Coordinates of C-alpha atoms and ligand atoms in Angstrom, one line a residue:
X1 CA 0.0 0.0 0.0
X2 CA 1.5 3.5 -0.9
X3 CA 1.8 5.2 2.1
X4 CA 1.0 8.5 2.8
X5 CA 3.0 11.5 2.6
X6 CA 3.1 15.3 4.1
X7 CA 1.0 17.9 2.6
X8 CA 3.2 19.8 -0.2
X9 CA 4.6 22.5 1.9
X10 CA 3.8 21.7 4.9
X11 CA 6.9 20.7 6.9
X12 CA 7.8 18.1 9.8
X13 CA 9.9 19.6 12.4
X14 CA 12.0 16.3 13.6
X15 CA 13.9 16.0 17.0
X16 CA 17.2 17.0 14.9
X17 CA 16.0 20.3 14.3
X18 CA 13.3 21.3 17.0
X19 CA 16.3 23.0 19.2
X20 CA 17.0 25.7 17.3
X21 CA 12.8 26.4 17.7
X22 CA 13.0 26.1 20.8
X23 CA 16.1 28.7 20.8
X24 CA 14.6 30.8 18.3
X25 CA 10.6 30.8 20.9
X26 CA 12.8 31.0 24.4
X27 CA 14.6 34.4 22.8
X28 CA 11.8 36.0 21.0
X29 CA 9.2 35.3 24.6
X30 CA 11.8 36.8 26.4
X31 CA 12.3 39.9 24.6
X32 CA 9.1 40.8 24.0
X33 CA 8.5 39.8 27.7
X34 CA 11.3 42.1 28.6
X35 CA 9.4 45.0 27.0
X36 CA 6.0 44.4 28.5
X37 CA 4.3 42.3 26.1
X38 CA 1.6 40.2 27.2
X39 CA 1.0 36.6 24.8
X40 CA -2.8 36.5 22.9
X41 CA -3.4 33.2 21.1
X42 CA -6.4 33.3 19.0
X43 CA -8.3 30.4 16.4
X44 CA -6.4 29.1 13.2
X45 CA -9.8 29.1 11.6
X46 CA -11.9 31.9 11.4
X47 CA -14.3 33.2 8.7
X48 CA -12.9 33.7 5.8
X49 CA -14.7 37.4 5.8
X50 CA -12.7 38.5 8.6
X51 CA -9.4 38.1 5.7
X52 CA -11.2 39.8 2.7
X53 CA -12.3 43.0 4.6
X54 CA -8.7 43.1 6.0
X55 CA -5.9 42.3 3.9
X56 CA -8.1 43.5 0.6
X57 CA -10.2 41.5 -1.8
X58 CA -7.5 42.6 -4.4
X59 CA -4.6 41.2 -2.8
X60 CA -2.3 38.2 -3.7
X61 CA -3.1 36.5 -0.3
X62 CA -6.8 36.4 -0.7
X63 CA -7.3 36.1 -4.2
X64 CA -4.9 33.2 -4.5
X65 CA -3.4 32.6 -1.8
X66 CA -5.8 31.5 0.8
X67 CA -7.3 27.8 2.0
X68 CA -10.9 28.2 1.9
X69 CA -13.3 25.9 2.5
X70 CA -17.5 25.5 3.2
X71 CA -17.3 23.6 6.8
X72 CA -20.1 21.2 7.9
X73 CA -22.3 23.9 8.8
X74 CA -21.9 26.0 5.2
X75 CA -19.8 28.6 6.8
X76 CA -17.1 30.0 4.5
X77 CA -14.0 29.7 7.0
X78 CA -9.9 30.0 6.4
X79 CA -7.0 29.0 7.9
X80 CA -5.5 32.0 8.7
X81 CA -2.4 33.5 6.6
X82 CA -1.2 35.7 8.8
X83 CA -2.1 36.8 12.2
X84 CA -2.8 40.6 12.3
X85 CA -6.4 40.3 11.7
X86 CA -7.3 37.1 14.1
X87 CA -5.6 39.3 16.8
X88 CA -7.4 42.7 16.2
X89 CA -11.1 40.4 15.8
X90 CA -10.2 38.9 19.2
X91 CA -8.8 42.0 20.9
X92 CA -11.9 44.0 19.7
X93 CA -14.4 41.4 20.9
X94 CA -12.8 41.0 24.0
X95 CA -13.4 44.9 25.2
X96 CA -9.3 45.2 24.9
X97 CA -9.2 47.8 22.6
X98 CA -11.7 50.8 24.5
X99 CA -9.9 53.7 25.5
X100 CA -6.9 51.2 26.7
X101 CA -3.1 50.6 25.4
X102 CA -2.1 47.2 25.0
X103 CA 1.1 45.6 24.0
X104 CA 0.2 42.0 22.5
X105 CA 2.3 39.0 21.2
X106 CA 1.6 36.0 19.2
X107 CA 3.3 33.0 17.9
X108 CA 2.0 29.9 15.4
X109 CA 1.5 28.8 12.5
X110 CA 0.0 30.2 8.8
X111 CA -1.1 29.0 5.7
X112 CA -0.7 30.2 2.1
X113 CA -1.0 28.3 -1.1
X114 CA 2.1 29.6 -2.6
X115 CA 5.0 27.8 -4.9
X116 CA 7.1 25.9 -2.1
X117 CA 10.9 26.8 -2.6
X118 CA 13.2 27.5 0.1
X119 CA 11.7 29.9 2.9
X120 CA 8.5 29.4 1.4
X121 CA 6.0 27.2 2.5
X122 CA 2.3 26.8 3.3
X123 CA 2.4 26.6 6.1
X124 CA 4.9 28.4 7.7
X125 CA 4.9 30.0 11.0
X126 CA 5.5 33.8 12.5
X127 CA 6.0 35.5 15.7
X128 CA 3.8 38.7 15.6
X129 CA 3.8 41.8 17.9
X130 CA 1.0 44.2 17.8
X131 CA 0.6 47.6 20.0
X132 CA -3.1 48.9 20.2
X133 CA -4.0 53.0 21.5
X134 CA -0.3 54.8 20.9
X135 CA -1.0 56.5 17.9
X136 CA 2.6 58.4 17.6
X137 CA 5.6 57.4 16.1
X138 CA 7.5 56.6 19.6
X139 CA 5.4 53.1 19.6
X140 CA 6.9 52.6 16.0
X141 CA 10.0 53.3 16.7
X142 CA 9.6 50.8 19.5
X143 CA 8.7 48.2 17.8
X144 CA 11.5 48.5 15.4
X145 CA 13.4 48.7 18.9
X146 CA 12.1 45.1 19.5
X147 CA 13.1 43.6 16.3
X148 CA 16.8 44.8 16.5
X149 CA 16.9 43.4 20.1
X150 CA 15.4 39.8 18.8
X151 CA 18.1 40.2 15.8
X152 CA 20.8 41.1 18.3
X153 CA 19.9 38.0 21.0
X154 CA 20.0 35.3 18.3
X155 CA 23.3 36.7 17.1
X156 CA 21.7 37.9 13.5
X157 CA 21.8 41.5 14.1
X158 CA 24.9 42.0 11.3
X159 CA 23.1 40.0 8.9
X160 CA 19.7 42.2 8.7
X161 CA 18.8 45.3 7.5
X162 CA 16.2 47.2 7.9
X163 CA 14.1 49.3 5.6
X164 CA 11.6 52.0 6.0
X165 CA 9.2 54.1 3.9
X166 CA 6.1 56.2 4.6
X167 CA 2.9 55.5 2.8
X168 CA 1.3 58.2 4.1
X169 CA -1.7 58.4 5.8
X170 CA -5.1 56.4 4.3
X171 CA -6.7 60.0 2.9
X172 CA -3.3 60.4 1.3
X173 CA -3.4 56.8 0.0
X174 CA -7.1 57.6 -1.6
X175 CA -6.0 60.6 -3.5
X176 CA -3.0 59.1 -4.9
X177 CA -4.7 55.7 -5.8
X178 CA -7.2 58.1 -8.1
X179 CA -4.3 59.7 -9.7
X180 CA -2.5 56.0 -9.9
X181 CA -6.0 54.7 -11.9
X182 CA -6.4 58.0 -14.2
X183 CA -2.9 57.2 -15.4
X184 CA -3.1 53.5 -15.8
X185 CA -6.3 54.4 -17.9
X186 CA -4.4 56.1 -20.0
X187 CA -1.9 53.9 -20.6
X188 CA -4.6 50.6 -21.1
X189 CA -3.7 49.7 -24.1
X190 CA -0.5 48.9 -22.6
X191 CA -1.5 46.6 -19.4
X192 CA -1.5 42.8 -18.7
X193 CA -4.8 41.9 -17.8
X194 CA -3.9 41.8 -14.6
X195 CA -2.9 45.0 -14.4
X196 CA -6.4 45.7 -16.1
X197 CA -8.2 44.4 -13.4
X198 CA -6.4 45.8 -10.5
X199 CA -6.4 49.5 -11.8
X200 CA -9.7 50.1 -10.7
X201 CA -10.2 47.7 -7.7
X202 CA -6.6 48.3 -6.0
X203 CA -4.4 50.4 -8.2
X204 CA -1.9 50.2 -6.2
X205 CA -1.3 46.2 -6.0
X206 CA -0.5 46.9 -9.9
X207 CA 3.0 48.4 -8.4
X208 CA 4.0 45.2 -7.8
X209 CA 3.2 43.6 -10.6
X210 CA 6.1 40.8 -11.6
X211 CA 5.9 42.1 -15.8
X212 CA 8.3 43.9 -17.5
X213 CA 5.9 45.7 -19.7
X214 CA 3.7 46.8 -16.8
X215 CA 6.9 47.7 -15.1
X216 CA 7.9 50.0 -18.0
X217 CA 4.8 51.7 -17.6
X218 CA 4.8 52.5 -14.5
X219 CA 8.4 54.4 -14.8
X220 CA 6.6 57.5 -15.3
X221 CA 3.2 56.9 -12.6
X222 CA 3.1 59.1 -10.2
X223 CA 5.0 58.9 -7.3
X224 CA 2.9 58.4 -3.9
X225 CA 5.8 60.3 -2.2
X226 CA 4.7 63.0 -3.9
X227 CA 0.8 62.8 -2.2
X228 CA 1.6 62.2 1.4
X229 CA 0.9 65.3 3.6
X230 CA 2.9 67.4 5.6
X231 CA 1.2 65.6 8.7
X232 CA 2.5 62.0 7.6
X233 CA 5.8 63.4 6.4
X234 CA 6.5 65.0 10.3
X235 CA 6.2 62.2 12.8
X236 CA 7.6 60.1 9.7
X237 CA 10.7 62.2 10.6
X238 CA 10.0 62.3 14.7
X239 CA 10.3 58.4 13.7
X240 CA 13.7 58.8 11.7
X241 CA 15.2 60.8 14.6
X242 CA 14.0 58.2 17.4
X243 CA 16.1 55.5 15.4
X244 CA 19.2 57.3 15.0
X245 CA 19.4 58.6 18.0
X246 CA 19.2 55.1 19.6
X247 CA 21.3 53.9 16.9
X248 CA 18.7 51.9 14.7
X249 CA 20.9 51.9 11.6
X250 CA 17.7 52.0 8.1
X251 CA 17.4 52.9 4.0
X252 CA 14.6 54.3 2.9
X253 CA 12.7 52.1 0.2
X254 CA 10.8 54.9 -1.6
X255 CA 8.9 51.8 -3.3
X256 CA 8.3 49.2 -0.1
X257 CA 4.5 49.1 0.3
X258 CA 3.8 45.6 1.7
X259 CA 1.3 43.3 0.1
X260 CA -1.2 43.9 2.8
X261 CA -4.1 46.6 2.0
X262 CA -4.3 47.8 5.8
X263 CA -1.0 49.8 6.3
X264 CA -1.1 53.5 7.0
X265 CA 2.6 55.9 7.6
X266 CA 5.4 54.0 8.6
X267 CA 6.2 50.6 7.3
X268 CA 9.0 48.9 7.7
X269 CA 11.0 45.2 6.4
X270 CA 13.8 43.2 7.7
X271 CA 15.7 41.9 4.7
X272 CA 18.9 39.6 4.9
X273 CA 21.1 38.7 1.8
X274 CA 21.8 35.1 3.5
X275 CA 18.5 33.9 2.2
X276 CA 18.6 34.1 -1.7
X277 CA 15.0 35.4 -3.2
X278 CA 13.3 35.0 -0.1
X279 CA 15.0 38.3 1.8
X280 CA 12.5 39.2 4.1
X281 CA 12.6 38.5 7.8
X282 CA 10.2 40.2 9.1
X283 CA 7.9 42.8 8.3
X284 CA 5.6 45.6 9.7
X285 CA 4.1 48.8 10.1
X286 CA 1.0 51.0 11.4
X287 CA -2.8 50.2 10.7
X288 CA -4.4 52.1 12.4
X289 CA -7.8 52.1 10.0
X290 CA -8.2 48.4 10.2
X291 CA -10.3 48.0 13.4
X292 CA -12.8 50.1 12.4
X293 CA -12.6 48.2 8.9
X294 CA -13.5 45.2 10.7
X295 CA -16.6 47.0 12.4
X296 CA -15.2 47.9 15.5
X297 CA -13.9 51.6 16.6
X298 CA -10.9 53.5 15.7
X299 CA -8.0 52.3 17.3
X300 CA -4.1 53.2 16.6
X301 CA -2.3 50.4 15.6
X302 CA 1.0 49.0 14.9
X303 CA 2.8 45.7 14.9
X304 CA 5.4 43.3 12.7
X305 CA 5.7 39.8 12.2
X306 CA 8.5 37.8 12.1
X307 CA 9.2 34.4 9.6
X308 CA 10.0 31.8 11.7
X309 CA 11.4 29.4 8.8
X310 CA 13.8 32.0 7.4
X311 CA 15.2 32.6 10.9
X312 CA 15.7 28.8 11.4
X313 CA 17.6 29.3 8.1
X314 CA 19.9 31.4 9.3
X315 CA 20.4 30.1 12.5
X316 CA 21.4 27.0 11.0
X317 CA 23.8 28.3 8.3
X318 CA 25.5 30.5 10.8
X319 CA 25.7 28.0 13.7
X320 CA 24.4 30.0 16.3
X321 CA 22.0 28.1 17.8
X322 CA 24.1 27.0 21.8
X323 CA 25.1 23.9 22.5
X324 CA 22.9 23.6 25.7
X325 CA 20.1 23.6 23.2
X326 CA 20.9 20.7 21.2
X327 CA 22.2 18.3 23.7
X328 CA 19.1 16.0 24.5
X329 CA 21.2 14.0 27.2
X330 CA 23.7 15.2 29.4
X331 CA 24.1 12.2 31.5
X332 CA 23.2 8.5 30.7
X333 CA 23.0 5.9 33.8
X334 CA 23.2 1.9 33.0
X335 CA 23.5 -1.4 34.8
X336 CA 26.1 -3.6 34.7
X337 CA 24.9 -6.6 36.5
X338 CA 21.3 -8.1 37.4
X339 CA 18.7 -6.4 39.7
X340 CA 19.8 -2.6 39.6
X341 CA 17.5 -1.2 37.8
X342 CA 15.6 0.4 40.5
X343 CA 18.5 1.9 42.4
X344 CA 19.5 3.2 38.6
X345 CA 16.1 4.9 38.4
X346 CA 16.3 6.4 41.8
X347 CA 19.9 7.9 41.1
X348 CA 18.8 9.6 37.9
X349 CA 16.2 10.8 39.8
X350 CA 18.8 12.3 42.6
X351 CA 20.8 13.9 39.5
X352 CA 18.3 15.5 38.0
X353 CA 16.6 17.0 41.3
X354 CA 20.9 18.5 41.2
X355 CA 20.7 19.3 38.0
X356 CA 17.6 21.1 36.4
X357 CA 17.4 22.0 32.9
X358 CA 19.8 18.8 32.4
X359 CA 18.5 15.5 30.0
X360 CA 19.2 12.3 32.1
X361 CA 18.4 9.2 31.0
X362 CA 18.5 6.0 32.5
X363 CA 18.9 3.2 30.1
X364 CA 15.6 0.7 29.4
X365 CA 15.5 -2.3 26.9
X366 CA 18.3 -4.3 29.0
X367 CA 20.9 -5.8 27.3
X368 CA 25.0 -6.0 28.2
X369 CA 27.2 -3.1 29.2
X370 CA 28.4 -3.1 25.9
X371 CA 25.2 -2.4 23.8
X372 CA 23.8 0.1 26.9
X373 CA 27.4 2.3 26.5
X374 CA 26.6 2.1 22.7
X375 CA 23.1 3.6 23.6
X376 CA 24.9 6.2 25.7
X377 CA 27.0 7.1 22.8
X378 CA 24.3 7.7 20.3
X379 CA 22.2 9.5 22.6
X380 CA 24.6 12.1 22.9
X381 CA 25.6 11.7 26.1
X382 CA 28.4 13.4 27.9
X383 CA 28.7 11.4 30.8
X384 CA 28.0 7.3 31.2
X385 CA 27.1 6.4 35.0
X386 CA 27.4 3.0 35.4
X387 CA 26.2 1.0 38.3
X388 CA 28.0 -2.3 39.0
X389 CA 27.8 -5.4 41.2
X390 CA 29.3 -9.0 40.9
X391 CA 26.7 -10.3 42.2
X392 CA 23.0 -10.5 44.0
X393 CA 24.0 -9.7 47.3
X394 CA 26.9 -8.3 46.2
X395 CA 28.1 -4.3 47.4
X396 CA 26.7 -2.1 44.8
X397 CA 29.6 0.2 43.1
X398 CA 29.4 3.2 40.5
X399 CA 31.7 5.2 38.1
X400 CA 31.4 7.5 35.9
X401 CA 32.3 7.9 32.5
X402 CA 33.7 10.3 30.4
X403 CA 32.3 9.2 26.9
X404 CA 32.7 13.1 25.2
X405 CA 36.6 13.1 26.3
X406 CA 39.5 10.4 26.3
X407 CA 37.0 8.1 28.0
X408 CA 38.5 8.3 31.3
X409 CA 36.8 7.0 34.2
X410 CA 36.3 7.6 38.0
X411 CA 35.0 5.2 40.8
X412 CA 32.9 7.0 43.4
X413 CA 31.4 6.3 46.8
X414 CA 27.5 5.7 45.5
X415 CA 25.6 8.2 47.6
X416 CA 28.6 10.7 46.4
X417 CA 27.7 10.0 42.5
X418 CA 24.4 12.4 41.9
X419 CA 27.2 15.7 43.3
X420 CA 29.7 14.5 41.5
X421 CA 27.8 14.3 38.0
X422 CA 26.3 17.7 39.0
X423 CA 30.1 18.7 39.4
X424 CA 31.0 17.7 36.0
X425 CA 27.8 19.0 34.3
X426 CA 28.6 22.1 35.4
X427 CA 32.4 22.6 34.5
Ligands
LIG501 P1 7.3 37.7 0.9 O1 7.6 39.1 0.2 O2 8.6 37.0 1.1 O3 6.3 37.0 0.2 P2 5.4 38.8 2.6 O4 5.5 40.3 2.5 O5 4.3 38.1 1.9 O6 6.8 38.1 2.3 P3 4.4 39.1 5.3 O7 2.9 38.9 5.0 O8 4.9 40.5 5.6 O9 5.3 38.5 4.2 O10 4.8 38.1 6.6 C1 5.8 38.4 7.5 C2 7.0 37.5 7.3 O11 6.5 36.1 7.2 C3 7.8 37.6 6.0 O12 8.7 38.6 6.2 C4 8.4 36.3 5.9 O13 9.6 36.2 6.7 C5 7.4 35.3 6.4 N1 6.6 34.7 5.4 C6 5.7 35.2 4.6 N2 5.2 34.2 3.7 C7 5.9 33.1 4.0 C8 5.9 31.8 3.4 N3 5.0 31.4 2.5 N4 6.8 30.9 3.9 C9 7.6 31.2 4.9 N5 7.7 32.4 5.5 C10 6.8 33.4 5.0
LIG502 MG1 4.2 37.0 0.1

């Protein structure tokens, strides 16, 4: 029978390469715990009218991107691409968004039907921080703030960069979206389909369109720097001077908009070279229209998400993921001789109440001293502690075993063992 396989795109994380997750959650929880963040976790369904008011109708995620289905019930539900707009619905219906500042964090995973190639799946996964009710550019410059410090904790920080631009506000997006479509008009003739569509609809997803023809056009569109107001363009500066003055080093990407419809003034991307074609990190920016898009009240908002799967990337190509974190088994204890397995079990347990945080094992399956010091070997162990007798009613002796250096080993008084192991754990 053919057995069956993974989902396309959908990934198994195995034993060999959960550690540098569980470096990658342990950092990110902390830092955003260190700056007052409190954790939200909200459904990987919802309806799928919750994505198209928004992202946008007219947006690559929903109009091809999304997995959609009728459930039992004939309700039109997702599984959610990205976490922004699960985390607003469940802040707003929750009260947490009246008159009140909140600093939020997420973490899980998020489905798009995209081409699978290297740092792109479908389902992929992202830490997400979003600040509600701090409408200035100090909580931006924040939450660029927390990135660096993530960057700088997982020792990444000198192989990021991050860009900036300002996409003015949403009455400055309006105006320049009807000049965007009275050009495009004009040039109609010359337009993919596509592009076609999209001029009337969302004129500015047409900016990103991948042809070269479209692309030619659009050399002489109007520039949206040229519509954002004075308003927009001052804290975008209050912003600028926050960074440098904490020493936030940025370029300006005149032509960074983010494929999301809900962004308003600053946004922002974390782009790395070490990836190939799929540079960005992490990605961001203010929305503050999009809780009253979804029905709710205005609310000043802000927030970034992070890829999880690019940053396991890099953590794996530059090694930085500690050696604490992917040593399963510090300490393995075996028998050598009949009837010790319960004093074996009740040493591990003395070692590990020495030693928390530590992996000790105690070896099951039986078998000689020879196959259970194999097991100790391929379970990573540093240290083998082996208890011996010659016999039944025989005096019970231990060692312990250096299996990471020359082998060496030391004979020690039993009830001196579980210090001793904590001794060498520790140097
Ligand atoms: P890209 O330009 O690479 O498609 P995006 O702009 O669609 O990214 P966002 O929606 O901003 O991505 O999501 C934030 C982050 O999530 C991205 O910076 C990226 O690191 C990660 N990400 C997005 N889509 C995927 C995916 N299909 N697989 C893996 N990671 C992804
Ligand atoms: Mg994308």
């Amino acid at each position: 029978m053919k057995k069956i396989q993974a989902i396309r795109g959908m990934n198994d994380i195995l034993p060999e390469g959960s550690p540098t997750w569980q470096f990658l959650e342990s950092r990110f929880s902390a830092v955003v715990k260190r700056f007052g963040y409190r954790e939200i976790r909200f459904p990987i369904l919802e309806q799928t009218q919750l994505f198209k008011r928004s992202i946008g109708e007219v947006t690559d995620i929903v109009e091809k991107e999304m997995y959609s289905f009728d459930d039992r019930n004939g309700d039109n539900l997702s599984l959610r691409p990205e976490g922004t707009a699960g985390c607003v619905r469940a802040a707003d219906q929750h009260g947490l968004l009246y008159h009140q500042q909140q600093r939020l964090w997420y973490q899980g995973p998020m489905f798009r039907h995209e081409r699978p190639q290297r740092g792109r799946y479908r389902q992929f996964h992202q830490f997400g921080v979003e600040a509600f009710g701090m409408s200035g550019p100090d909580i931006d410059a924040e939450l660029i703030q927390i990135s660096a410090t993530v960057w700088q904790e997982l020792g990444l920080l000198e192989f990021v960069k991050l860009e900036l631009n300002n996409i003015g506000s949403a009455h400055d997006r309006c105006a320049y979206g009807r000049a965007l479509t009275a050009f495009l008009e004009a040039h109609e003739s010359e337009l993919d389909a596509d592009a076609r569509r999209r001029m009337h609809s969302n004129p500015m997803r047409v900016l990103d369109s991948k042809s070269a023809a479209v692309q030619s056009v659009l050399a002489d569109a109007p520039a949206l720097s040229d519509f954002v107001s004075q308003d927009s363009c001052d804290r975008f500066e209050v912003l600028e001077q926050i960074l440098q003055s904490v020493g936030i080093n940025y370029v300006i990407k005149p032509n960074l908009v983010r494929g999301l419809d809900y962004y308003n003034n600053c946004v922002f991307e974390w782009t790395t070279e070490q990836l190939g074609a799929q540079s960005a990190v992490c990605g961001g920016g203010r929305y503050d229209g999009l809780a009253e898009q979804l029905g709710g009240r205005p609310t000043a908002a802000a927030g970034f998400a992070m890829g999880v799967e690019r940053l396991v990337l890099m953590l794996e190509t530059l090694e930085r993921v500690p050696e604490s974190y992917r040593r399963p088994v510090d300490a393995y204890v075996l028998t050598n001789g009949e009837g010790l397995f319960s004093l074996a079990l009740r040493l591990a347990e003395e070692i590990r109440a020495l030693c928390p945080g530590r992996g000790i094992v105690t070896h099951c399956g039986g078998g000689k001293y020879n196959s259970q010091i194999k097991r100790a070997f391929s379970a990573g162990a540093r240290f083998a502690v082996v208890l011996e007798t010659a016999g039944e009613d025989s005096p019970v002796s231990a060692k312990i075993r250096n299996l990471a250096g020359a082998g060496e080993t030391s004979s020690a008084e039993l009830s001196t063992i579980p210090a001793e192991v904590a001794r060498l754990l520790e140097a």
